[in-house]
Coordinates of C-alpha atoms and ligand atoms in Angstrom, one line a residue:
Chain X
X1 CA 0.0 0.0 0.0
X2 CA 2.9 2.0 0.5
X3 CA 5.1 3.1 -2.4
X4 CA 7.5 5.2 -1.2
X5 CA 11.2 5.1 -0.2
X6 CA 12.5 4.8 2.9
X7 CA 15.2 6.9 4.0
X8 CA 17.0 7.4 7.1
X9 CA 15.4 10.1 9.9
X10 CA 18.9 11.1 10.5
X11 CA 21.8 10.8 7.5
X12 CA 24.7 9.2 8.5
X13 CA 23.7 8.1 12.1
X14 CA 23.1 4.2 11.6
X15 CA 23.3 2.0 8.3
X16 CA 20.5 1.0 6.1
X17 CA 20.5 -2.8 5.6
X18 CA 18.3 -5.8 7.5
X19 CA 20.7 -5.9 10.5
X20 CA 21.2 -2.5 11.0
X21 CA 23.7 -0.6 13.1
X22 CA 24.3 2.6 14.8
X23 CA 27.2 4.8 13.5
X24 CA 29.7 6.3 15.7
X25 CA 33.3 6.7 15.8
X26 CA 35.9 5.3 18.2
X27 CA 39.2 7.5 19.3
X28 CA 42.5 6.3 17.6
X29 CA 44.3 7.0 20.8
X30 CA 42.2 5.5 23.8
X31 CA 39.2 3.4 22.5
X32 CA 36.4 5.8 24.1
X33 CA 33.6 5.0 21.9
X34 CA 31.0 8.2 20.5
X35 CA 27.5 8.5 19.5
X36 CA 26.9 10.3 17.9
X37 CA 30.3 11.2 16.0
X38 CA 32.6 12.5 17.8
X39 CA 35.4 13.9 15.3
X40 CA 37.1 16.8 16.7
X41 CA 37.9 16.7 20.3
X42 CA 38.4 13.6 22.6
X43 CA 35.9 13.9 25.2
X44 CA 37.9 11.7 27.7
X45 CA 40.1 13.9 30.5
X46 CA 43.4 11.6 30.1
X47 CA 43.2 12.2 26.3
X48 CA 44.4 14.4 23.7
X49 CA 43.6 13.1 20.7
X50 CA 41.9 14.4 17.6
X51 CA 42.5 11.4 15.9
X52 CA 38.9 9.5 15.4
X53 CA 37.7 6.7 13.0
X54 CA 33.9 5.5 12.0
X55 CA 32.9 2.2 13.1
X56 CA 29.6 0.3 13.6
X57 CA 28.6 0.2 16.9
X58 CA 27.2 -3.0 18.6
X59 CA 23.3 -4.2 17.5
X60 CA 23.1 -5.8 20.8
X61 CA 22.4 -4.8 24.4
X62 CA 20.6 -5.2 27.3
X63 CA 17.8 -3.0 28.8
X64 CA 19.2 -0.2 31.4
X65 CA 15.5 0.8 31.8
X66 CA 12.5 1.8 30.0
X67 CA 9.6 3.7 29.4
X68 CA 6.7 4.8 27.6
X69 CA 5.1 8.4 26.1
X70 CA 1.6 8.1 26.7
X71 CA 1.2 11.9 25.4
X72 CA 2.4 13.6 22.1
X73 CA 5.8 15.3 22.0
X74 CA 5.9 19.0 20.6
X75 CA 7.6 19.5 16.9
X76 CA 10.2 18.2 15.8
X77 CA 8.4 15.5 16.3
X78 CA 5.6 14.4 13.9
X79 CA 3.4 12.2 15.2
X80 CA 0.8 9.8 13.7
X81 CA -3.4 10.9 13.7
X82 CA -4.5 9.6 15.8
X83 CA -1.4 9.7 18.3
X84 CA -0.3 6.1 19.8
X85 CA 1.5 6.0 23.0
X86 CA 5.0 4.6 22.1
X87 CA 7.9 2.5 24.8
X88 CA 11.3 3.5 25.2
X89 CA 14.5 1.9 26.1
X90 CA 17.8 2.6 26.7
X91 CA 20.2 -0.3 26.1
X92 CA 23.8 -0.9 27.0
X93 CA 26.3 -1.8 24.8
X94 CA 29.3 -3.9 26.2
X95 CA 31.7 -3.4 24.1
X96 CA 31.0 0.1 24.2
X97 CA 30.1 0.9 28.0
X98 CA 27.5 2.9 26.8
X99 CA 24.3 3.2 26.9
X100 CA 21.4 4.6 24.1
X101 CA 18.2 5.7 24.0
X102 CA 15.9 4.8 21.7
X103 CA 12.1 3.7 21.0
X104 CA 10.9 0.1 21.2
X105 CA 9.4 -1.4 17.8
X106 CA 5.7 -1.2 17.8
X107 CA 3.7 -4.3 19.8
X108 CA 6.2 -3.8 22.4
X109 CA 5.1 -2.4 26.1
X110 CA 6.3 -1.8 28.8
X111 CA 4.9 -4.8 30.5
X112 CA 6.9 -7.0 28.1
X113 CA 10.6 -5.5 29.0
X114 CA 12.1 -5.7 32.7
X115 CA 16.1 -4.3 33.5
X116 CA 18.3 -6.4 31.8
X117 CA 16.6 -8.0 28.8
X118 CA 18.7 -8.6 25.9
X119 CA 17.8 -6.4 22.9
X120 CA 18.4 -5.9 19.2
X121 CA 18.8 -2.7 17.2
X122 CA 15.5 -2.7 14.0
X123 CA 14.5 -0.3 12.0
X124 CA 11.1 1.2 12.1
X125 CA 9.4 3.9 10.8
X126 CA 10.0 7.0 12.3
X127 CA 7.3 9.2 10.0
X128 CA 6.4 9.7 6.4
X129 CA 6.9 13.0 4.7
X130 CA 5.6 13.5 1.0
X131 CA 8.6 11.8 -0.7
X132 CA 9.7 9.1 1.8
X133 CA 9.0 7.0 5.2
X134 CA 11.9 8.5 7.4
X135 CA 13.5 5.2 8.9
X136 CA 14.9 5.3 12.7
X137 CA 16.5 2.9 15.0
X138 CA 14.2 0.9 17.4
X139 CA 15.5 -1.8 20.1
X140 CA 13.7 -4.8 20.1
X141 CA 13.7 -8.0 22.8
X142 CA 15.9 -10.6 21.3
X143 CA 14.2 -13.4 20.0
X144 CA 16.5 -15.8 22.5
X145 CA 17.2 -14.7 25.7
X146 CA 20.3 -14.6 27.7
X147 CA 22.4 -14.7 24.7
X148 CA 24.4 -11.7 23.6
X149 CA 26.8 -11.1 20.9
Chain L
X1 CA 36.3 31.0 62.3
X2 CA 37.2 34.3 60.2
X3 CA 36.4 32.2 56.7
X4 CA 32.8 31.3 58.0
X5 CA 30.2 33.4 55.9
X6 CA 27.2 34.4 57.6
X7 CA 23.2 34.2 56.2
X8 CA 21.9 36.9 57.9
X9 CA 18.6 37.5 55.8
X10 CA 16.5 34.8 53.3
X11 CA 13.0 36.3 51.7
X12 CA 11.4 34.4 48.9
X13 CA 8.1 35.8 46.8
X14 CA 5.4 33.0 47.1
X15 CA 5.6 30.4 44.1
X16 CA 2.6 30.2 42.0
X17 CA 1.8 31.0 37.9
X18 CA 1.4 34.7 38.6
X19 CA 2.3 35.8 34.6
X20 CA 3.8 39.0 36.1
X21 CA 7.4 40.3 35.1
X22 CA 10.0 38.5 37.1
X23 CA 11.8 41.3 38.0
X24 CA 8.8 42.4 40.7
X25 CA 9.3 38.6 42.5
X26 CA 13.4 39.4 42.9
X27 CA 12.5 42.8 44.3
X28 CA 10.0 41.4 46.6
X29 CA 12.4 38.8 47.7
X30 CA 15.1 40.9 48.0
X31 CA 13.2 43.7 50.4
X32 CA 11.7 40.9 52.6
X33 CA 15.5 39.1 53.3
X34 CA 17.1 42.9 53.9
X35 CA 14.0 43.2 56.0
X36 CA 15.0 39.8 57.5
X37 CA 18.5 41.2 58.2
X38 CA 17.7 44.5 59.3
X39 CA 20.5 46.7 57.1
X40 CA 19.6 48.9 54.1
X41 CA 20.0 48.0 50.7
X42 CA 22.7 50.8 50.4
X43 CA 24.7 49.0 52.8
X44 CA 24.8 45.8 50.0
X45 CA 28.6 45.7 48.3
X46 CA 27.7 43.4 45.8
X47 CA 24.6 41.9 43.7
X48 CA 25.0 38.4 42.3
X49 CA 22.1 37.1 40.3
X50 CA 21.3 34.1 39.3
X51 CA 20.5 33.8 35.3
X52 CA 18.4 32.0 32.6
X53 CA 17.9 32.5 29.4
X54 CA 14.0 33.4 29.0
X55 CA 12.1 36.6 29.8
X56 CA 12.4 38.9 26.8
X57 CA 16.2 38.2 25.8
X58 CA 19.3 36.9 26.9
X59 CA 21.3 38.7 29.6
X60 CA 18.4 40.5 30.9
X61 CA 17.8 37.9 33.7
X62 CA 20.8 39.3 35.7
X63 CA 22.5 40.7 38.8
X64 CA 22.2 44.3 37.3
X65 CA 18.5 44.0 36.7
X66 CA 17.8 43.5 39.9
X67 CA 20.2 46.2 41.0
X68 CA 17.9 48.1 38.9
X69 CA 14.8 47.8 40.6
X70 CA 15.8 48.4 44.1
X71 CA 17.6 51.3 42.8
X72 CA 20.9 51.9 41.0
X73 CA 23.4 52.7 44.4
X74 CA 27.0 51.9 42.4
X75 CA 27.8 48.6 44.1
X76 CA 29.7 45.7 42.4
X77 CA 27.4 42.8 40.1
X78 CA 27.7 39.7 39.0
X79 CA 25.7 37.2 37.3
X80 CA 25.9 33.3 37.1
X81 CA 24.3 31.1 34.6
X82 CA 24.3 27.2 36.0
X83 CA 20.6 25.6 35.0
X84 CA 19.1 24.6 38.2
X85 CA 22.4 25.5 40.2
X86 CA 22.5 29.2 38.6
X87 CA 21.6 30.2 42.8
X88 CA 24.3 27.9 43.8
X89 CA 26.8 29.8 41.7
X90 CA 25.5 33.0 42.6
X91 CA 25.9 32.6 45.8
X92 CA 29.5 30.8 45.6
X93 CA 30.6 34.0 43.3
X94 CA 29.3 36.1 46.6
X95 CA 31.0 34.1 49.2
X96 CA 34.1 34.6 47.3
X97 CA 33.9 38.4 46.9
X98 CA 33.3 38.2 50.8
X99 CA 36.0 36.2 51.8
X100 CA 38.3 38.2 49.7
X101 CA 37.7 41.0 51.3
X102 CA 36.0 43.0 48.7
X103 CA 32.7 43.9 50.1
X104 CA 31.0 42.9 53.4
X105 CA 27.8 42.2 52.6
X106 CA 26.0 40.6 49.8
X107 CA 22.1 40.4 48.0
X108 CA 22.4 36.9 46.1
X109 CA 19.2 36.7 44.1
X110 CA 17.0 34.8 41.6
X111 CA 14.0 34.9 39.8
X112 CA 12.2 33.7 36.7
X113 CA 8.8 33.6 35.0
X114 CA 8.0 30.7 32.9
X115 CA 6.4 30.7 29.5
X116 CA 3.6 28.9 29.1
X117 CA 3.5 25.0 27.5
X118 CA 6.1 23.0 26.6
X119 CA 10.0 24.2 26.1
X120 CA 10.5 22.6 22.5
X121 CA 13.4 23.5 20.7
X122 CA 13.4 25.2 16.7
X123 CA 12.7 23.6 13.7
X124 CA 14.0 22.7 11.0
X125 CA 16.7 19.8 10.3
X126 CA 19.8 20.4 13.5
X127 CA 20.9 16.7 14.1
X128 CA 24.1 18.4 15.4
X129 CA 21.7 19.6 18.5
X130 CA 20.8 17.3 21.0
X131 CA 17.4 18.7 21.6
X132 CA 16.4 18.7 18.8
X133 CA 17.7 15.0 18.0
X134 CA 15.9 13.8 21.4
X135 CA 12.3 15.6 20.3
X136 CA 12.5 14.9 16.7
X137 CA 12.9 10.8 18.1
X138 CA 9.9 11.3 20.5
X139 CA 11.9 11.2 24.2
X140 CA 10.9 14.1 26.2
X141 CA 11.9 15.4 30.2
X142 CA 9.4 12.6 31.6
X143 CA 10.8 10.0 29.7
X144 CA 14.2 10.7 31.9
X145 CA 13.4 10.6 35.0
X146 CA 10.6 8.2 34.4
X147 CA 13.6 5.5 33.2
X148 CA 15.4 6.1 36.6
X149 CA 12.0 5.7 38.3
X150 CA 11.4 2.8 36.6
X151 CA 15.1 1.5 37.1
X152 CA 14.5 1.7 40.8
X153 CA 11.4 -0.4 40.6
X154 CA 13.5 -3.3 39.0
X155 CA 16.6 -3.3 41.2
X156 CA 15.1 -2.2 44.1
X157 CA 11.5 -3.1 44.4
X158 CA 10.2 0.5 44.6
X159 CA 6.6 0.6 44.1
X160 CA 4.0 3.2 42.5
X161 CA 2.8 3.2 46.0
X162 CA 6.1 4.3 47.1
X163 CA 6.5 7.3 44.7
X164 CA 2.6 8.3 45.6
X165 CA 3.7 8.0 49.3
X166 CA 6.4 10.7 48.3
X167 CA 3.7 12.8 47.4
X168 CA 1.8 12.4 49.5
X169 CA 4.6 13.2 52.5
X170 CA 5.5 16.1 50.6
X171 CA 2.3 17.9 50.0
X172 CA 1.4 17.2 53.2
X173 CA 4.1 19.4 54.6
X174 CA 3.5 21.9 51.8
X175 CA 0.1 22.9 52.3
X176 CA 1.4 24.3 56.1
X177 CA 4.2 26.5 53.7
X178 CA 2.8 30.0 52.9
X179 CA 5.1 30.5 50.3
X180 CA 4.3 27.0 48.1
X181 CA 2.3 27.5 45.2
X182 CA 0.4 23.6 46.1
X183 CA -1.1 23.9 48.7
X184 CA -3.7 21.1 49.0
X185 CA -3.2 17.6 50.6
X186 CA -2.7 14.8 48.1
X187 CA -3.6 11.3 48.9
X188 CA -2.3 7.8 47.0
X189 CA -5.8 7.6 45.4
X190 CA -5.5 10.9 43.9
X191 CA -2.0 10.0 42.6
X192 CA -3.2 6.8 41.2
X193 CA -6.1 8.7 39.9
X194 CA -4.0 10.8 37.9
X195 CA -3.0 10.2 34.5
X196 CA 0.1 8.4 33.1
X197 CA 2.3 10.2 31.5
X198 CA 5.7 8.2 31.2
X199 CA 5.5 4.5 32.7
X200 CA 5.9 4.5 36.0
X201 CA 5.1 8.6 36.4
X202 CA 1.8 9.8 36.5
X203 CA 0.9 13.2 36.3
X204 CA 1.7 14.1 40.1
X205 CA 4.5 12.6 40.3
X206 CA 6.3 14.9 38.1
X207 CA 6.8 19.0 39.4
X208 CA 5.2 21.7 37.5
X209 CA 7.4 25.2 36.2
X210 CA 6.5 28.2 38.6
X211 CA 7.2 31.8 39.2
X212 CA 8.4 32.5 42.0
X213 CA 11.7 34.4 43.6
X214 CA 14.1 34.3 46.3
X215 CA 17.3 36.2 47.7
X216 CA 20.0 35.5 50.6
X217 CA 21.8 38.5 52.5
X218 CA 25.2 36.8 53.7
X219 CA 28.4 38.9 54.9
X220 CA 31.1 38.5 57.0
X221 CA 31.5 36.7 60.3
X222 CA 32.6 40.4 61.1
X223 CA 29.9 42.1 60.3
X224 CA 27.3 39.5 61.4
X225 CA 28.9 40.5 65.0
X226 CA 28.5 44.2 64.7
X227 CA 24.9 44.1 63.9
X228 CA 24.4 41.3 66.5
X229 CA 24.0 38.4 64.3
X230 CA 26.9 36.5 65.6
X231 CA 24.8 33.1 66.0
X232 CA 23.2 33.0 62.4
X233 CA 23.7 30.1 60.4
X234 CA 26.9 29.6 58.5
X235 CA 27.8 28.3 55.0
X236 CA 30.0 25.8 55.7
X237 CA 30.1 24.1 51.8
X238 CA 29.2 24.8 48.3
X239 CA 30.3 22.3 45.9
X240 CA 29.5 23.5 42.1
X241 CA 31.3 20.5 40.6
X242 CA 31.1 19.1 37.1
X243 CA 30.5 15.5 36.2
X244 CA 33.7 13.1 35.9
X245 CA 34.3 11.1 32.5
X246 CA 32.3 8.7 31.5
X247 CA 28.7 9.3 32.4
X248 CA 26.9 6.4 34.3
X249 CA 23.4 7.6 33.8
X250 CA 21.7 9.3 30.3
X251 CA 21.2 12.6 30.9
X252 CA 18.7 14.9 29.3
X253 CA 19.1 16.1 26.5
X254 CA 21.9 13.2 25.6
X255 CA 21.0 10.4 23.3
X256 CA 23.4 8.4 24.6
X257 CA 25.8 8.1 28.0
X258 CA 29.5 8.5 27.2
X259 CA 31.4 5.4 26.5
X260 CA 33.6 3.9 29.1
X261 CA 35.3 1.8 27.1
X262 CA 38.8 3.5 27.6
X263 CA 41.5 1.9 29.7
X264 CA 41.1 3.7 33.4
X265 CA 37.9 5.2 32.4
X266 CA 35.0 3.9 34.7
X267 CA 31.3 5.4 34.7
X268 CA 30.7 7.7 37.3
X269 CA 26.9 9.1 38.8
X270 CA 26.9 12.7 38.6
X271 CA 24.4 13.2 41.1
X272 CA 26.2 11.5 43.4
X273 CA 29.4 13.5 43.5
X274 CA 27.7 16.7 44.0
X275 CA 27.1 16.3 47.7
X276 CA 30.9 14.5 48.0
X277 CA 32.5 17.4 47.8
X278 CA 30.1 19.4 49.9
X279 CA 30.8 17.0 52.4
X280 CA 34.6 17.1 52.3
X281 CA 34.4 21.1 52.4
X282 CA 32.4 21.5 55.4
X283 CA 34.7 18.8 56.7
X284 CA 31.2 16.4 57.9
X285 CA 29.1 13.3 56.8
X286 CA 26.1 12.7 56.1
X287 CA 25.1 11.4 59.6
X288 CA 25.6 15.3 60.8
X289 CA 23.1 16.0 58.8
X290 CA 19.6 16.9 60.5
X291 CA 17.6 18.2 57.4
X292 CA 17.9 18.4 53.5
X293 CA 15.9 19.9 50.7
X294 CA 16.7 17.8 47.8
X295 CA 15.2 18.4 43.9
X296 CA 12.1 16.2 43.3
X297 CA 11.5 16.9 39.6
X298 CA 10.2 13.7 40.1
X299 CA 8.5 11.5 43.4
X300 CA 11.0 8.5 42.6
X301 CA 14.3 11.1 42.4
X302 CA 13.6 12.2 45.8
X303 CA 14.1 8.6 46.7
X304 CA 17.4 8.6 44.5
X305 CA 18.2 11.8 46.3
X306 CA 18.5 10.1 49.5
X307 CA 20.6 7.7 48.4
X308 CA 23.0 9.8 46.5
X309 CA 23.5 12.4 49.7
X310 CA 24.6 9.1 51.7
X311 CA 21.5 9.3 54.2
X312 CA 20.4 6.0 53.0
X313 CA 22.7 2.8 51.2
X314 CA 22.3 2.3 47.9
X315 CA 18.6 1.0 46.8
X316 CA 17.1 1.8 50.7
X317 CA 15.9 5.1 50.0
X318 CA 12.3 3.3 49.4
X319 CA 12.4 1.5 53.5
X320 CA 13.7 4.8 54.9
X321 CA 10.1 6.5 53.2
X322 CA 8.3 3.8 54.6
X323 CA 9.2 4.4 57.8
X324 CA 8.4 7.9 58.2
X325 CA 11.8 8.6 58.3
X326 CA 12.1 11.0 55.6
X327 CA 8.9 13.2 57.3
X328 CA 9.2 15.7 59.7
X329 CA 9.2 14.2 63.0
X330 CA 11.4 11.1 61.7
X331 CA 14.9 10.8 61.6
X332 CA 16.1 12.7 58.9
X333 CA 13.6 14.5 57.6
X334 CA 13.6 15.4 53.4
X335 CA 12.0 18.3 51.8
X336 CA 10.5 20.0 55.0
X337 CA 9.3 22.9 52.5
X338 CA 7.0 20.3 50.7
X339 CA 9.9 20.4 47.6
X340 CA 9.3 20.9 44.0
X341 CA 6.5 18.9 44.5
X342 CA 4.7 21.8 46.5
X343 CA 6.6 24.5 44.6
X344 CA 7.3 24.0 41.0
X345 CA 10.9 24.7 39.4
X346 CA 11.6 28.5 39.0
X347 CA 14.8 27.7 37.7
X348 CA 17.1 30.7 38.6
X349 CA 15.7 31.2 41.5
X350 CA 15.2 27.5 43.2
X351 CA 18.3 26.3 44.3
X352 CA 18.3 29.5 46.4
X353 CA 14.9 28.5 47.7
X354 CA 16.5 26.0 49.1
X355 CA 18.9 27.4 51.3
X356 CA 16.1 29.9 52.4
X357 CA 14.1 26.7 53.8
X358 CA 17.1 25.8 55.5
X359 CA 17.9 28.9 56.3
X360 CA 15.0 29.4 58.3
X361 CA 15.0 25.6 59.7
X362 CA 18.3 26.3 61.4
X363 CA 16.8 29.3 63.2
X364 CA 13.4 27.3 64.2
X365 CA 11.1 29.4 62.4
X366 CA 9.1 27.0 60.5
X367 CA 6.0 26.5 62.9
X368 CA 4.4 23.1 62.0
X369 CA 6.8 22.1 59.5
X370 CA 9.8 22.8 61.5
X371 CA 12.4 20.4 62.1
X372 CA 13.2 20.0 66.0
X373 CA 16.7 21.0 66.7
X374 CA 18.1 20.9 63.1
X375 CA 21.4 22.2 63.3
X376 CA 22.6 20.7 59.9
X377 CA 21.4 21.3 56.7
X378 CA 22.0 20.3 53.2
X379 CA 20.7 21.0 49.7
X380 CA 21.2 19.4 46.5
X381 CA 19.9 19.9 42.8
X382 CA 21.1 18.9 39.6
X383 CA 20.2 20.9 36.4
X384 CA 21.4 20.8 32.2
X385 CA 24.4 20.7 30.6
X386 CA 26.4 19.3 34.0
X387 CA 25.5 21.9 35.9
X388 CA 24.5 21.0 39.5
X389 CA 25.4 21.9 43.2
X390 CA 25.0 21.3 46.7
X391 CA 25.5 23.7 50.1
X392 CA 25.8 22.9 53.7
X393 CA 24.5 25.0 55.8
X394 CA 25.2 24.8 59.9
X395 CA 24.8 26.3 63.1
Ligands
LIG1 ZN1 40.7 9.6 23.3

């Protein structure tokens, strides 16, 4: 029913294909990890680097805690008509020691996440505008869990 | 004894949604805490104000402004911008001047009107601002503190009943403050009754934006003696530190914590170093402590609160509540003012709020909501872009 591209909601901040990833970069000198991109300055106090390189962060995690928005945001968000409360998560990466924000693919509630789940990095659709569906990451419960790559 | 700074006056315009200029609350402050001290405004070396950017245009929220109002008599200004800890720095930036031995006496002051509705950033297509990036993907200021309310609830077994209960405490106390804009007595039911807004939070368990204004006279340990105000409460700390590398906790407006991935690096709770160094200044722990006033944009962040000031272990917070510990008449009682929960944020001007609450604690001038023999007090808030603070007060 729906024709249109997608595209990514933000260009450049997480790749495109079926097993998506986010897009950061890592510092050449100490490993600290950035999302987003971090190219100028490192943000770490024992480092003076300005030496940075891309890299895909990990789809994985697991949850640090969640949420929901049971009312619309203001602009620059565009919500759907009528508006459908949404969950959040914010997920930490291993590798990384980080931890991201995001919104939970649709079907997902609350009820169905507790602290630690293991999750996966989807896309979803974020919005459509009149040329494309604007594609954003979402974290999803990993199909098996306890297992984490 | 000669580095101890004195508060010798603390006047606050009552909190509410008045929609009037913000400039009248500061004046009103300001004459009720000279009042309080008993000097004249000409006797005031220095003005430092506490700032924001909102009200007409940048810069206009200021030390000078106020200076202004109560009319122009050539003393020395300052202005601080720090979020929620704009007072803090204010009144560290006066402390200073004082024990420098540039002025005796000093007005620190704050005060703010809030627009109406939500605070959404500007349009357009800015990924490289965070604010925008964070509304554009639907996460607002519940969804926050709603994720370390929710956080509590899995490690620690927090309840909805306990963050109603923090309510509940708090707007009890509140609705005996004069000055709180809430002044009616909540119960769990109407809590519960209240809509959802960001799973766990319902609607009154997250604090409102207010008007509202408040000032401090300190000065001198010398010049608290000449006017015979040689026993009023001391500032003993004010820490105004910034977060340590990496983050531990996702901070509004962040997408993301900072990595710790980095040899040596390890994640670090903001919140919980502000009170550290307090503690370490005014050379005390937190089982000195008689009384604190602690920033409840949310029920469940009182409870984290607790915890990060040390009056509770990790994760306890919750069984201290449920013993009426945390009320006045317990054992250490927490937002004797009734907190943002009674009062509403008026950015600039509430982490000078509460000091006054304190201020006026240590003295034993809070009728029905005062704290028996509090001798000890201690504040903490935490606001944007790292800003946060926390000041001991004694006596
Ligand atoms: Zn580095």
């Amino acid at each position: 029913m729906n024709e249109k591209p997608q595209a990514p909601a933000i260009e450049g901040w997480f790749t495109m294909d079926d097993k998506p990833r986010l897009i950061g970069t890592q510092c050449c000198a100490c490993g600290t990890y950035f999302f987003p991109k971090q190219q100028r300055y490192c943000k770490n106090p024992d480092c003076d680097s300005t030496d940075f390189r891309e890299v895909q962060l990990s789809r994985t995690g697991r949850v640090w805690s969640y949420t929901n928005a049971c009312y619309k945001p203001p602009a620059p968000f565009v919500a759907a008509e009528p508006f459908e409360p949404y969950t959040i998560a914010a997920v930490t990466l291993e590798e990384e020691q980080m931890t991201v924000l995001g919104q939970v693919v649709t079907g997902v509630n609350v009820s169905d996440l507790k602290v630690g789940m293991a999750m996966e990095l989807v896309l979803e659709p974020l919005h459509e505008t009149d040329d494309d569906i604007k594609m954003t990451w979402k974290w999803r419960p990993l199909a098996e869990q306890g297992e984490q790559h | 004894m000669s580095n101890d700074i004195a508060i010798i006056g603390a006047g606050m315009h009552p909190w509410g949604k008045w929609g009037h200029n913000f400039v009248e609350y500061g004046v009103a402050a300001a004459r009720e805490a000279l009042a309080d001290a008993g000097i004249p405004w000409q006797d005031v070396g220095f003005v430092s104000g506490g700032a924001t950017v909102r009200c007409g245009y940048p810069g206009y929220v200021a030390g000078a402004t106020f200076a202004q109002a109560l009319g122009w008599q050539g003393c020395e200004v300052n202005t601080s911008y720090a979020a929620c800890a704009s007072g803090s720095q204010a009144l560290a930036a006066a402390r200073n001047k004082i024990l420098a031995g540039a002025c005796d006496v000093a007005l620190v002051i704050g005060a703010d009107t809030t627009p109406k509705g939500f605070l959404a950033p500007a349009g357009g297509y800015r990924p490289e601002d965070p604010d925008w990036v964070r509304f554009y993907l639907g996460i607002t200021n519940p969804t926050y503190f709603a994720l370390y309310a929710r956080r509590r609830m899995d490690l620690y077994g927090d309840t909805l009943e306990d963050f109603a209960a923090v309510k509940v405490k708090n707007s009890l106390i509140g609705s005996k403050n004069p000055r709180a804009r809430y002044r009616k007595c909540f119960t769990a039911e109407d809590v519960a009754a209240s809509a959802m807004v960001a799973d766990p939070l319902r609607l009154m368990d997250i604090c409102a934006t207010s008007d509202g204004g408040a000032a401090l006279i300190i000065c001198s340990a010398d010049y608290a003696r000449r006017i015979g105000k040689a026993d009023a409460p001391r500032i003993a700390a004010i820490s105004t530190v910034t977060p340590s590398f990496a983050s531990a906790v996702v901070e509004m407006p962040d997408i993301a914590t900072d990595s710790a991935a980095a040899a040596g690096i390890e994640a670090h709770s903001f919140r919980a170093a502000l009170p550290v160094k307090a503690y370490e200044e005014a050379g005390i722990g937190p089982e000195d402590v008689d009384v604190a006033e602690v920033y409840d944009l949310s029920t469940a962040l009182e409870l984290d609160w607790i915890e990060d000031l040390q009056l509770a272990p990790r994760g306890e917070a919750a069984q201290l509540l449920r013993r009426g510990d945390t009320a006045v008449g317990g054992r250490i009682p927490v937002n004797p003012s009734g907190g943002l929960a009674c009062f509403g944020e008026a950015v600039p001007a509430q982490a000078l709020a509460q000091v006054c609450e304190l201020t006026w604690q240590l003295r034993g001038e809070c009728g029905d909501r005062q704290v028996a023999g509090a001798k000890v007090g201690i504040t903490a808030n935490q606001g944007l872009f790292g800003h946060g603070s926390s000041v001991i007060i004694k006596r």
